[in-house]
PDB file of C-alpha atoms in Angstrom:
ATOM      1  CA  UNK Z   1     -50.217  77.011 -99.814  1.00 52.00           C
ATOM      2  CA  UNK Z   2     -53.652  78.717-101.096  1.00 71.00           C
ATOM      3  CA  UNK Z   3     -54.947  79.731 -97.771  1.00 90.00           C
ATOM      4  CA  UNK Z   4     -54.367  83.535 -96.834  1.00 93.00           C
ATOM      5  CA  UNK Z   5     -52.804  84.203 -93.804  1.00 95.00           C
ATOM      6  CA  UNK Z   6     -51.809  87.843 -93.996  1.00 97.00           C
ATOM      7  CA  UNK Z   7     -53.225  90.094 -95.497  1.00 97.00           C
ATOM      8  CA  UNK Z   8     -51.908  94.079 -96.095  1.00 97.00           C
ATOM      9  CA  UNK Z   9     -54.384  96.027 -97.246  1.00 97.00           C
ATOM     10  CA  UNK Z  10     -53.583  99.247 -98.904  1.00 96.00           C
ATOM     11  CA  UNK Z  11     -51.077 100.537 -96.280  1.00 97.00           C
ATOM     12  CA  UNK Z  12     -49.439 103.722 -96.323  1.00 97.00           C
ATOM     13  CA  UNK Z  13     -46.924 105.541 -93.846  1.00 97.00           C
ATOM     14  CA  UNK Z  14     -45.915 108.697 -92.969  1.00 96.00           C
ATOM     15  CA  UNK Z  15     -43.489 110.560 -90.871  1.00 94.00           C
ATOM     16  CA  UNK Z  16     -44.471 114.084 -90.702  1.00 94.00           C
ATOM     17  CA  UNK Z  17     -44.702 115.084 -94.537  1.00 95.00           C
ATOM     18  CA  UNK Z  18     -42.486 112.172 -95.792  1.00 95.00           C
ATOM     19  CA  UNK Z  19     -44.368 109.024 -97.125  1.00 96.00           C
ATOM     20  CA  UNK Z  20     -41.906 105.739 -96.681  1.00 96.00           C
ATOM     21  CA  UNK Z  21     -45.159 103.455 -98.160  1.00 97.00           C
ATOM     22  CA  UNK Z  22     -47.092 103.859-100.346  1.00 96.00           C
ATOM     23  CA  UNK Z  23     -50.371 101.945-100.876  1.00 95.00           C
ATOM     24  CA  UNK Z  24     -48.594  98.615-100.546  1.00 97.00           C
ATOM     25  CA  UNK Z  25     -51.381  95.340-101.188  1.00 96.00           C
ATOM     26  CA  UNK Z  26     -50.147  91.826-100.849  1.00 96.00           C
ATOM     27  CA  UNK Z  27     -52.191  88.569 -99.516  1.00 96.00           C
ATOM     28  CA  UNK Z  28     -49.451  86.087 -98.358  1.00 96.00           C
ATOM     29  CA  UNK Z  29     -50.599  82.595 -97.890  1.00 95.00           C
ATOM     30  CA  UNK Z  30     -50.142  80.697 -94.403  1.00 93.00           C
ATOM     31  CA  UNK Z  31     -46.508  78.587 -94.897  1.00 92.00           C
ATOM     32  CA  UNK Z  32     -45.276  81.146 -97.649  1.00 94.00           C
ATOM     33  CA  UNK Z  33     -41.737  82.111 -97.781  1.00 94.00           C
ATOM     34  CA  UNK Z  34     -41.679  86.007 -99.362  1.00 96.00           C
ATOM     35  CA  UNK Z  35     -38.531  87.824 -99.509  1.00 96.00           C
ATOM     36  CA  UNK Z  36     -38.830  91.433 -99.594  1.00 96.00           C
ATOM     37  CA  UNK Z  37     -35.853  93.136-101.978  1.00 95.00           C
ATOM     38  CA  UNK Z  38     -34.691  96.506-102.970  1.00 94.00           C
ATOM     39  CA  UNK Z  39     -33.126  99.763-101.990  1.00 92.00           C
ATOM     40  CA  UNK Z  40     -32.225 101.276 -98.872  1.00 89.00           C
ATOM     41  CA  UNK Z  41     -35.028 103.523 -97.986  1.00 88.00           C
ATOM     42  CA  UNK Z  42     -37.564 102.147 -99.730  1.00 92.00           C
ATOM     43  CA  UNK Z  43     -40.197 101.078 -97.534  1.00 94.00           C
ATOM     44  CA  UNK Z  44     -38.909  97.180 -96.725  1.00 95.00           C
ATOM     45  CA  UNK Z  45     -38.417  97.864 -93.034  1.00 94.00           C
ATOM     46  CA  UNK Z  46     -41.116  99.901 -92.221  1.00 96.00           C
ATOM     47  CA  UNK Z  47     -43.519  97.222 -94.036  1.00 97.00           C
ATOM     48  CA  UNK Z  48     -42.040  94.913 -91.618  1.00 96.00           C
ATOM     49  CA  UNK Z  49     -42.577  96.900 -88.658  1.00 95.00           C
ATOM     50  CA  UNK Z  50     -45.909  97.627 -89.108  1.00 97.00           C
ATOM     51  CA  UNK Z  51     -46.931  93.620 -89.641  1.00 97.00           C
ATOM     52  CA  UNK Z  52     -44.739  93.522 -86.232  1.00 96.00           C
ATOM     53  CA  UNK Z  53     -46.854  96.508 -84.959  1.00 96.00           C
ATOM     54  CA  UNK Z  54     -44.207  98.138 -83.647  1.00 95.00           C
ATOM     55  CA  UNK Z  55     -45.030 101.001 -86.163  1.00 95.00           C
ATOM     56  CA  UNK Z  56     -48.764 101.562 -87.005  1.00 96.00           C
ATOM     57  CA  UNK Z  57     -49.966 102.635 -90.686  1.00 97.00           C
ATOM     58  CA  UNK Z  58     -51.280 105.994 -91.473  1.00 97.00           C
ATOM     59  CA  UNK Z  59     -54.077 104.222 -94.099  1.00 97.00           C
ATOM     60  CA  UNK Z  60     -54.792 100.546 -94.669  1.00 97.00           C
ATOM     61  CA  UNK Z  61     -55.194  97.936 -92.030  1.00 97.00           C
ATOM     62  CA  UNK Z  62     -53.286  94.606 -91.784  1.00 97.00           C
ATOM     63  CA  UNK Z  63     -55.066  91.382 -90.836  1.00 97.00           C
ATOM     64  CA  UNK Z  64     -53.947  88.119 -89.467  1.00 96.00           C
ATOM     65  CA  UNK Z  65     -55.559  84.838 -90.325  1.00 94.00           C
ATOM     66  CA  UNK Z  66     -58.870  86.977 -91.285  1.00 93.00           C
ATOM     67  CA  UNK Z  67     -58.370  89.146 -87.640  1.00 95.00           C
ATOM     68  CA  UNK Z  68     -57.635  92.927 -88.042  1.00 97.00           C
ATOM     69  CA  UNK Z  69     -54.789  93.409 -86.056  1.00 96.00           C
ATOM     70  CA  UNK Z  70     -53.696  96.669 -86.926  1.00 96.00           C
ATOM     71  CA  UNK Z  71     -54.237  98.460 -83.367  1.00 93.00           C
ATOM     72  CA  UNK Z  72     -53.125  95.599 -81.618  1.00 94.00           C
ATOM     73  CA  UNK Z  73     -49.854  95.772 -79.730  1.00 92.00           C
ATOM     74  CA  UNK Z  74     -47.162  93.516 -80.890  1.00 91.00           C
ATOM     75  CA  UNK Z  75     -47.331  91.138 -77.841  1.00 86.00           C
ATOM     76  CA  UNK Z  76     -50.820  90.171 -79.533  1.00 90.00           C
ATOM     77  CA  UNK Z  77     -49.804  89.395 -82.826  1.00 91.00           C
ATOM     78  CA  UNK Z  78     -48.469  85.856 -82.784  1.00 90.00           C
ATOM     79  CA  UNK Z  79     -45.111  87.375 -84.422  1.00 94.00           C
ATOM     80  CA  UNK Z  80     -41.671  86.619 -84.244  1.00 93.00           C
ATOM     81  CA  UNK Z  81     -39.350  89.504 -84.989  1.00 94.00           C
ATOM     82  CA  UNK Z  82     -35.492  89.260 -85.654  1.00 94.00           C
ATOM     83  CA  UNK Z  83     -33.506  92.323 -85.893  1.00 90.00           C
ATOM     84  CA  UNK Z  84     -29.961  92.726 -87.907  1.00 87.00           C
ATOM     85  CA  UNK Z  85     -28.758  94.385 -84.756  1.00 87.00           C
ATOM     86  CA  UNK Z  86     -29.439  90.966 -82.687  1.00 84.00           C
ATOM     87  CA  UNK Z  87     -31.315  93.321 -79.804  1.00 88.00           C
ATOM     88  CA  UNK Z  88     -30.292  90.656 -76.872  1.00 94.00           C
ATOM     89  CA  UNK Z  89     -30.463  92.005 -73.400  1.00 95.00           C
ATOM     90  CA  UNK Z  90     -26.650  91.442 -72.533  1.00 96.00           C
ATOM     91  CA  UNK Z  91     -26.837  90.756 -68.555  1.00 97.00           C
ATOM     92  CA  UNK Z  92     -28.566  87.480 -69.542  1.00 97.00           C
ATOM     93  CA  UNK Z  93     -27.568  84.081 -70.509  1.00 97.00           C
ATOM     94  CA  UNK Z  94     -28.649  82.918 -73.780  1.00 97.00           C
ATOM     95  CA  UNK Z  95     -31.133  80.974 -72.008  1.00 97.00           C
ATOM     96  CA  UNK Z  96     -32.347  83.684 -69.657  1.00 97.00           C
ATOM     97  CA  UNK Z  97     -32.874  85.144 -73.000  1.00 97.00           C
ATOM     98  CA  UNK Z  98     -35.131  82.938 -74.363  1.00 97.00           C
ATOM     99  CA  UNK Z  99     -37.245  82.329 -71.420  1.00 96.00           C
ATOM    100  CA  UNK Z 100     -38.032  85.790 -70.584  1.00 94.00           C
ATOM    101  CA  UNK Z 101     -40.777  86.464 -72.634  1.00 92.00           C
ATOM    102  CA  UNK Z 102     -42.602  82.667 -72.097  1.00 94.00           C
ATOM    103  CA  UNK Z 103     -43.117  83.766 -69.086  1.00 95.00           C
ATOM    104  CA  UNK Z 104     -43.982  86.903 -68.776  1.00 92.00           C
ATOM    105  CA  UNK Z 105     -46.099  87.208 -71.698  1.00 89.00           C
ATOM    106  CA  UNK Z 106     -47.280  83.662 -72.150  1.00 91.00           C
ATOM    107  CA  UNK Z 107     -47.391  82.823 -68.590  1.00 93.00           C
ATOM    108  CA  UNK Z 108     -45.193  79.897 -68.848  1.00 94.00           C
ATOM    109  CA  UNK Z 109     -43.735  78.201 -65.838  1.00 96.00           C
ATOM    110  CA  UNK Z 110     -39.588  78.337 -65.745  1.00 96.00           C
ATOM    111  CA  UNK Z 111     -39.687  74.606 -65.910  1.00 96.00           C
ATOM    112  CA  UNK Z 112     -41.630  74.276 -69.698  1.00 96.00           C
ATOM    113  CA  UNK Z 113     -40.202  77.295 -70.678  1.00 96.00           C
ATOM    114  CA  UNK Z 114     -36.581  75.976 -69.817  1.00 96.00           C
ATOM    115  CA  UNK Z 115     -37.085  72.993 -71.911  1.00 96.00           C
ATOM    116  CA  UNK Z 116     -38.439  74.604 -74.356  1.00 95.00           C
ATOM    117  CA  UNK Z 117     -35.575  77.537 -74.424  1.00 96.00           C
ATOM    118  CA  UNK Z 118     -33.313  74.242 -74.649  1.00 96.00           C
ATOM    119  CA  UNK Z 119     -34.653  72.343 -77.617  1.00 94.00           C
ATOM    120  CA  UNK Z 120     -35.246  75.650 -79.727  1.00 94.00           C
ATOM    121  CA  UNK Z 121     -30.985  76.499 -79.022  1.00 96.00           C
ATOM    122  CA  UNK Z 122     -30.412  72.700 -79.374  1.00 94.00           C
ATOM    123  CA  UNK Z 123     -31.910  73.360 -82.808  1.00 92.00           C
ATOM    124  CA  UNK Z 124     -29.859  76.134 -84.054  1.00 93.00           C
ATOM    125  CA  UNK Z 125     -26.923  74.731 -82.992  1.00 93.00           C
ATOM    126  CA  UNK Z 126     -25.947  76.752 -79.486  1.00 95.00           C
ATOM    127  CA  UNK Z 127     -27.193  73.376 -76.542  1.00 95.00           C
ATOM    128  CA  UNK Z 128     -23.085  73.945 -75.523  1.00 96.00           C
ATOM    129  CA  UNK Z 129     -24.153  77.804 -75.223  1.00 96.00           C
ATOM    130  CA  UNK Z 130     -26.647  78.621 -72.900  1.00 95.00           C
ATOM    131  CA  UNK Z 131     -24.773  79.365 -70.448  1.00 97.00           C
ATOM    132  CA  UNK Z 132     -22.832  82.131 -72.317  1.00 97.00           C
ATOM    133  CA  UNK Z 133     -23.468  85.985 -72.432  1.00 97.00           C
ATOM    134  CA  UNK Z 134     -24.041  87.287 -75.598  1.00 96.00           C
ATOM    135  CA  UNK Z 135     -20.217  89.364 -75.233  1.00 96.00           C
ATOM    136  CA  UNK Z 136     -18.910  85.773 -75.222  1.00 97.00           C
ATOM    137  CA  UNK Z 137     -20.810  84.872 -78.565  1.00 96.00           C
ATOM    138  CA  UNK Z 138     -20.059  85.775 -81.956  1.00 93.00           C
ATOM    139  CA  UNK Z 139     -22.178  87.586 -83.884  1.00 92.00           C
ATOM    140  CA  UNK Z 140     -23.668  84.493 -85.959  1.00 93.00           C
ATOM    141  CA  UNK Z 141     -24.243  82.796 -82.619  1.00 95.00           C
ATOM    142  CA  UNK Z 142     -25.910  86.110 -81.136  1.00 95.00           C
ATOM    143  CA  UNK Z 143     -28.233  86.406 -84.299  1.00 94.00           C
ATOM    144  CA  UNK Z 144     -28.981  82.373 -84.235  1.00 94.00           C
ATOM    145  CA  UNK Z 145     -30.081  83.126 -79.864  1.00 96.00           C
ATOM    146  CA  UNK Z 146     -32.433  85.421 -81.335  1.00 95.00           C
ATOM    147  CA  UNK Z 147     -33.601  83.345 -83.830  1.00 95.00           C
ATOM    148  CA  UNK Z 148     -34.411  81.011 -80.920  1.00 95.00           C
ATOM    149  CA  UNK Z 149     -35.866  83.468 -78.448  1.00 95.00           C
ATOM    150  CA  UNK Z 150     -38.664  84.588 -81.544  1.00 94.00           C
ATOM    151  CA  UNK Z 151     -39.427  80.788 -81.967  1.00 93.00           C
ATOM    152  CA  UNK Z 152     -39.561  80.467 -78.146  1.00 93.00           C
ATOM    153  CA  UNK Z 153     -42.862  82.619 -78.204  1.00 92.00           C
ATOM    154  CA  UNK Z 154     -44.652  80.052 -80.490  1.00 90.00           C
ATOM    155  CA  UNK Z 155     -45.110  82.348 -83.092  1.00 93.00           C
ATOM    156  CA  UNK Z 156     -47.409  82.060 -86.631  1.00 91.00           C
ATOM    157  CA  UNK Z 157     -45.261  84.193 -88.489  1.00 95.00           C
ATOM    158  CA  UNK Z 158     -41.514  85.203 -88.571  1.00 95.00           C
ATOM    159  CA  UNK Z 159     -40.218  88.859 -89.692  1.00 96.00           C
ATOM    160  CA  UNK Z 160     -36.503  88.669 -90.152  1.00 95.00           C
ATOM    161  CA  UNK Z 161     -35.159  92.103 -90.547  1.00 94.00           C
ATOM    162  CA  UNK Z 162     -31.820  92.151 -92.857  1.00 92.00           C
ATOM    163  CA  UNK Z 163     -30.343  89.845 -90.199  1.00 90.00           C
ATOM    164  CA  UNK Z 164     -27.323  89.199 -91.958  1.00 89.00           C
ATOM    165  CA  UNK Z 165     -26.171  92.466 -92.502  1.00 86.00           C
ATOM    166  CA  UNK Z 166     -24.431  93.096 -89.226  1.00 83.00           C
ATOM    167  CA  UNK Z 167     -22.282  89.734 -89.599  1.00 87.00           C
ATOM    168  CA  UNK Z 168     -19.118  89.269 -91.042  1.00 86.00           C
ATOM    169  CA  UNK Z 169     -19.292  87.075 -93.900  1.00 83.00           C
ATOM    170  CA  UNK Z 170     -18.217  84.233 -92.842  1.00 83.00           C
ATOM    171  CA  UNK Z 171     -21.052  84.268 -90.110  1.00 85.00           C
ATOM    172  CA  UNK Z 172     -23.756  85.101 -92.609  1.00 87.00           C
ATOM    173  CA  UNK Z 173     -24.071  81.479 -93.773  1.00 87.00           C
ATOM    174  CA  UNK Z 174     -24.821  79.582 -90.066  1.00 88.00           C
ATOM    175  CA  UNK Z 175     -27.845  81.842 -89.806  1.00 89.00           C
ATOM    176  CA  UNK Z 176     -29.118  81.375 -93.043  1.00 89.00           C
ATOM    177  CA  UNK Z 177     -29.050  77.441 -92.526  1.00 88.00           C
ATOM    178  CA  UNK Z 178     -30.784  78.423 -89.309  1.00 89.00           C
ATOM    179  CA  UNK Z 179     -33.289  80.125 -91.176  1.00 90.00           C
ATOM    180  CA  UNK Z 180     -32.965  77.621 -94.152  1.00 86.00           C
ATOM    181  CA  UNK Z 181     -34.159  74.532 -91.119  1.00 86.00           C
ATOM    182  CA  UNK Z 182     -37.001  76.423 -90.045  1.00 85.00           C
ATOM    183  CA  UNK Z 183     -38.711  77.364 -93.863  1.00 82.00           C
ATOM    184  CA  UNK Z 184     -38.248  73.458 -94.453  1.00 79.00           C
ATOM    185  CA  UNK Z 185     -39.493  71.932 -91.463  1.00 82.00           C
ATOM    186  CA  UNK Z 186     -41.868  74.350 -89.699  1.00 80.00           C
ATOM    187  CA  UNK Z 187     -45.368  75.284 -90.843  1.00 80.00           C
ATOM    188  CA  UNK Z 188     -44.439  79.189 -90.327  1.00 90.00           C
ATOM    189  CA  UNK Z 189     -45.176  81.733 -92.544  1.00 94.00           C
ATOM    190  CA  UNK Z 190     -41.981  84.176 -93.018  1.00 94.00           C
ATOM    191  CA  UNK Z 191     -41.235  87.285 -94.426  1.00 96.00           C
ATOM    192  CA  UNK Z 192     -37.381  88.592 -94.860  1.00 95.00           C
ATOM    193  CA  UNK Z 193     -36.141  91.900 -95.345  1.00 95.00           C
ATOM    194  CA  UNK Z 194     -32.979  90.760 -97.122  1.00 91.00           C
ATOM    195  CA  UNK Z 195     -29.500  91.655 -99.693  1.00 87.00           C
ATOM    196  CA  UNK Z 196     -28.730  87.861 -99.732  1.00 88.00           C
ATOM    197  CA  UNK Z 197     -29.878  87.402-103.472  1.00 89.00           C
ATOM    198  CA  UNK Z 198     -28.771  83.502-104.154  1.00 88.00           C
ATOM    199  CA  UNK Z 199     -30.557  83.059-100.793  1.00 89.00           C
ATOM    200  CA  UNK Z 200     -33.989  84.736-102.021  1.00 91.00           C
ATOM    201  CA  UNK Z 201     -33.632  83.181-105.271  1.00 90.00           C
ATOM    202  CA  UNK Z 202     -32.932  79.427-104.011  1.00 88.00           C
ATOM    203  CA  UNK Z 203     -35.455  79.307-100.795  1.00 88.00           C
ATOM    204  CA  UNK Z 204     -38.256  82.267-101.045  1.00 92.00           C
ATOM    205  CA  UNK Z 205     -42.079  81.092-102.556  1.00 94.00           C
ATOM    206  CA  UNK Z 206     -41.814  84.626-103.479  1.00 96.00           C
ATOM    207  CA  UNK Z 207     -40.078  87.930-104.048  1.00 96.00           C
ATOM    208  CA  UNK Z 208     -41.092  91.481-103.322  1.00 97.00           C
ATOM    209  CA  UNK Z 209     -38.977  94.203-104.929  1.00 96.00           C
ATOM    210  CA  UNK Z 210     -40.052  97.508-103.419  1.00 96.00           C
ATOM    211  CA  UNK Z 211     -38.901 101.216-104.775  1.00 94.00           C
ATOM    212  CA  UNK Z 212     -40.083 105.032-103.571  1.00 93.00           C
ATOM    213  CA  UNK Z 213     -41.755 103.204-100.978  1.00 95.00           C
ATOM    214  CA  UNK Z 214     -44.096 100.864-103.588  1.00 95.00           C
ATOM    215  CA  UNK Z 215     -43.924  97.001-104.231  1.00 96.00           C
ATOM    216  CA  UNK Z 216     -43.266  97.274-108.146  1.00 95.00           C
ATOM    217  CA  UNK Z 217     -42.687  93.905-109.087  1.00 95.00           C
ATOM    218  CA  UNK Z 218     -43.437  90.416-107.260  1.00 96.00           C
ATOM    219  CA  UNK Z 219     -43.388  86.737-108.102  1.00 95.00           C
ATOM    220  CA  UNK Z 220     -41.799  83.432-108.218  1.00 96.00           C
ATOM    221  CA  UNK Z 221     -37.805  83.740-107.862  1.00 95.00           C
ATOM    222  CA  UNK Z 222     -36.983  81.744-110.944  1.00 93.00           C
ATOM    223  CA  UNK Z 223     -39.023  84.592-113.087  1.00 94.00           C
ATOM    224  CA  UNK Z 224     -38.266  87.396-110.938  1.00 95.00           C
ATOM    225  CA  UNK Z 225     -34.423  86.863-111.190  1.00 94.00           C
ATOM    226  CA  UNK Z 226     -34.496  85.957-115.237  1.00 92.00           C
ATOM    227  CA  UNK Z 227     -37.037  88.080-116.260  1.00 93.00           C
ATOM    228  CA  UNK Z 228     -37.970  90.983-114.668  1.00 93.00           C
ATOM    229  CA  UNK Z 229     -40.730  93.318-116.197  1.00 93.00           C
ATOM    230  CA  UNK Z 230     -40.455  96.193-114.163  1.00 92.00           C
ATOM    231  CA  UNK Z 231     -37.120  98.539-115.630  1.00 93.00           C
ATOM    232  CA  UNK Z 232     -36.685  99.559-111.794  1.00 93.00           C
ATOM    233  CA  UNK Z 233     -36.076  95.962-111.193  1.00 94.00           C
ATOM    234  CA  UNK Z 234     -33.742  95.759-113.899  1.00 93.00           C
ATOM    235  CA  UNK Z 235     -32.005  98.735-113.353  1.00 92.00           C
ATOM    236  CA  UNK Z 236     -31.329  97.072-109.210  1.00 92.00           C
ATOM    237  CA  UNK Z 237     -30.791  93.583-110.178  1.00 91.00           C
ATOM    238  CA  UNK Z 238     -28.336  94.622-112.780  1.00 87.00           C
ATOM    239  CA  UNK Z 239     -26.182  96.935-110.192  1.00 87.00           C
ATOM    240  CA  UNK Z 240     -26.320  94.640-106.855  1.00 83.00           C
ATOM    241  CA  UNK Z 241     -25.342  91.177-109.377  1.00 73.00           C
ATOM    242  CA  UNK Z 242     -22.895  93.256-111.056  1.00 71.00           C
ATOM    243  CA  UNK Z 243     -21.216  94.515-107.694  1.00 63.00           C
ATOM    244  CA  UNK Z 244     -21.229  91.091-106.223  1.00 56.00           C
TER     245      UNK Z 244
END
């Protein structure tokens, strides 16, 4: 932790006359874990997608390990994106799906990018599934090949997108100890769009509550969830603890 690896620097967007962010700031240090929390429609997502670069910011830029990368396409970012709505291409294996991109972006040969496909599923827990189309997974096992094809594209940084939300609950908890593996034992820096609260609080560095498109409150988990400053905070904390 201490050295800055991204960096979003007073970034706004706009659709048309709506404004979804607002002059969001935040340095996030290379190996940080920051959860991003709050309200539907509040700007989580589209901060996400614009670090992705599949969305680019009206104002502000976004840099990368010093690099200003906010005109570059995502395929030049060095990012990992998973999506809640898995987003695998369904004629292909779980394999096929995490070779694809190795090759045709990073040029890999079928051969590394086959063992490498095979170690990242060995390592969320699918080696006996690579062979399967995604209709023959569940949705945990879908969400944990995506997991896999992101990491098969050697990324810096992972973007997980409220990846949970599409799974039944009994699911959510296998990709969570996916994602739980990776924060331990790889040197990526991750950001999570997320409404799994005991998961922010127990393995985020950080946590981002956003509202009307604004980050109003951040810090450590352990003072975020006891003592919030911000009455915005409050007033969420208090309704999503209360309704679970």
């Amino acid at each position: 932790m201490g050295e800055t690896f991204l960096t979003i620097e007073n970034v706004t967007k706009s659709f048309g006359p709506t404004t979804v962010v607002r002059h969001v700031d935040i340095a996030i240090d290379k190996g940080e874990f920051v959860s991003f929390l709050g309200p539907s429609g509040c700007g989580k997502t589209t901060t996400l997608r614009m670090v992705a670069g599949f969305e680019g910011p009206t104002t502000g830029r976004i840099l990368i390990d010093g690099k200003d990368v906010t005109n570059l396409k995502p395929n030049q970012r060095n990012i990992g994106m998973v999506f809640q709505s898995f987003n695998l291409f369904p004629h292909m294996t779980a394999l096929q799906n995490c070779i694809e991109a190795p090759m045709t972006v990073l040029k890999m040969s079928r051969s590394e990018a086959e063992t490498r496909a095979a170690e990242l599923l060995a390592m969320v827990g699918l080696s006996e599934k690579k062979g399967h189309y995604p209709a023959q997974l569940s949705g945990g096992q879908q969400q944990r090949v995506a997991i896999a094809r992101a990491l098969a594209m050697r990324p810096k940084i992972m973007l997980f997108d409220e990846v949970t939300s599409a799974l039944d609950p009994e699911l959510v908890g296998e990709v969570l100890q996916v994602i739980r593996r990776l924060a331990k034992e790889h040197d990526l820096t991750m950001l999570m769009v997320t409404h799994q609260m005991g998961f922010a609080k127990e393995f985020a560095d950080r946590v981002c509550f956003f509202a009307s498109g604004k980050i109003c409150e951040q810090g450590p988990p352990a003072e975020f969830f006891s003592k919030p400053k911000n009455e915005r905070t409050k007033q969420f904390l208090h309704a999503v603890l209360e309704a679970g």
